[in-house]
Amino acid sequence: MEPHALRCPRARQLSRPAREGKQPQGIELGAGIVSGASDNDPTTVATLAVIGATTVYRLAWLVLLVIPMLVVVQAISAAIGCIGKRGLEDLIRRRFGRGWAVTTLIAVLAVTILTLAADLEGGAAALGLLTGLPYAWFVVPFAIVAGALLIFGSYAQIERILKFIPLIFLTYVVSAFLARPDWLAVLHDSLLPKIDGSPAYIAGAIALLGTTLTSYAYVWETIEVAHDRPSLRRLGLVQADAAIGMIFAGVTFFFIVVATGATLGVHHKDVQTAQDAAAALAPVAGKYASLLFGAGLFGSALLAVPVLAGTSAYVMSETFGWRGSLDSKFPHGLRFYGTLVAALAAGTIVASLGLSPIKLLFYSGIAGGLGTPLTLAFLLLIARDKSIMGGNRIGVPLAVGGWAVFAIVVGASLLYLYSLGQGH
């Protein structure tokens, strides 16, 4: 994602907070389209591909519903960062005590590290597609490069180039049309949803909500906005820019489902490997589909992995009141950078267990959905807390929208857990 922009931060620039004593920088606007397209990180792309392959178009309605849900949550997160001037974990610790802060920390770290592992393996799988070598060879080197970019401060320069690579996923829009789907079926499933109890449907729903509304996303949003310190009068402009980015991203999500549904789902072909997911681009790229998909997947992974590792370090530091940030020199932020390296190491271990990259990416989305409600509840409570937000608490309509998002995610989580209990 672009620097200083209100969006899901999986693929946004991991910008360094302003140094103490310097004036905060303003927020850049107008880059919503590029940033929205960059929201297609490996976990999201894999989840959408599996959904299209297993449910065809039956979850297209939920993909469209996710767009306003993302806008609402990101708007609330930005308001908290702008008005509260601190990250969400820091505010939870100050308002509700360290016990609750540690509880939410565990939830955020569990999801973040699993997603980090999935994106490390996704990036390695992309390199496997590009080189023809076994993807397992690339997991450890990829993690080392990501850590070096963060610790030695060269990530921002690399990001300026890589941020455009995920735009490759816009080819799914063209591929969807070239695949000649049954557009009446697409329209019917998008506007007249029929909820069924099949395991693929239920798992796809919670994975979709988890990969897009995952807790680390809005936690990072509060951190980024708090460090940028935008003036309150510019908050509305930032939120409008975010809405454009999320709508653009949501359209891309929709066509990934349509493309994979039309090329894989209708032919009952499961997505087991990165090559399978790449097959949905065959209508537009032919024999080069794997190379095109691999390039986009690698770029999005290299954007997402540093954000995930950085988020782990920030939430740990905020929970225990440690000093340190990505702006700190390594010797002056040992605990911060130690947590960052530990997160990368943990993610690398999970990614090296030999699990299928696509399965790990998909199930990390499910974990994100199950881990989201607790942190989301604290986000909504703080957004209406007068002791933190003063006279600038979020309005009732936005709060109602936020709690509606909470109810949807909780409902999907309970339905998934019930399905597991029934042995489905």
mmCIF file with all atom_site columns, C-alpha atoms in Angstrom, residues 173-181 183 282-285:
data_model
loop_
_atom_site.group_PDB
_atom_site.id
_atom_site.type_symbol
_atom_site.label_atom_id
_atom_site.label_alt_id
_atom_site.label_comp_id
_atom_site.label_asym_id
_atom_site.label_entity_id
_atom_site.label_seq_id
_atom_site.pdbx_PDB_ins_code
_atom_site.Cartn_x
_atom_site.Cartn_y
_atom_site.Cartn_z
_atom_site.occupancy
_atom_site.B_iso_or_equiv
_atom_site.pdbx_formal_charge
_atom_site.auth_seq_id
_atom_site.auth_comp_id
_atom_site.auth_asym_id
_atom_site.auth_atom_id
_atom_site.pdbx_PDB_model_num
ATOM 1  C CA . VAL A 1 173 ? -10.594 -9.010  -14.747 1.00 0.00 ? 173 VAL A CA 1
ATOM 2  C CA . VAL A 1 174 ? -9.707  -9.697  -18.377 1.00 0.00 ? 174 VAL A CA 1
ATOM 3  C CA . SER A 1 175 ? -9.379  -13.410 -17.712 1.00 0.00 ? 175 SER A CA 1
ATOM 4  C CA . ALA A 1 176 ? -12.854 -13.508 -16.181 1.00 0.00 ? 176 ALA A CA 1
ATOM 5  C CA . PHE A 1 177 ? -14.399 -12.185 -19.389 1.00 0.00 ? 177 PHE A CA 1
ATOM 6  C CA . LEU A 1 178 ? -12.270 -14.363 -21.682 1.00 0.00 ? 178 LEU A CA 1
ATOM 7  C CA . ALA A 1 179 ? -13.258 -17.461 -19.686 1.00 0.00 ? 179 ALA A CA 1
ATOM 8  C CA . ARG A 1 180 ? -16.879 -16.871 -20.771 1.00 0.00 ? 180 ARG A CA 1
ATOM 9  C CA . PRO A 1 181 ? -18.606 -17.496 -17.423 1.00 0.00 ? 181 PRO A CA 1
ATOM 10 C CA . TRP A 1 183 ? -23.035 -14.222 -16.312 1.00 0.00 ? 183 TRP A CA 1
ATOM 11 C CA . ALA A 1 282 ? -4.649  -19.084 -18.829 1.00 0.00 ? 282 ALA A CA 1
ATOM 12 C CA . PRO A 1 283 ? -7.413  -17.364 -20.865 1.00 0.00 ? 283 PRO A CA 1
ATOM 13 C CA . VAL A 1 284 ? -5.378  -14.157 -20.920 1.00 0.00 ? 284 VAL A CA 1
ATOM 14 C CA . ALA A 1 285 ? -1.773  -15.391 -20.595 1.00 0.00 ? 285 ALA A CA 1
#
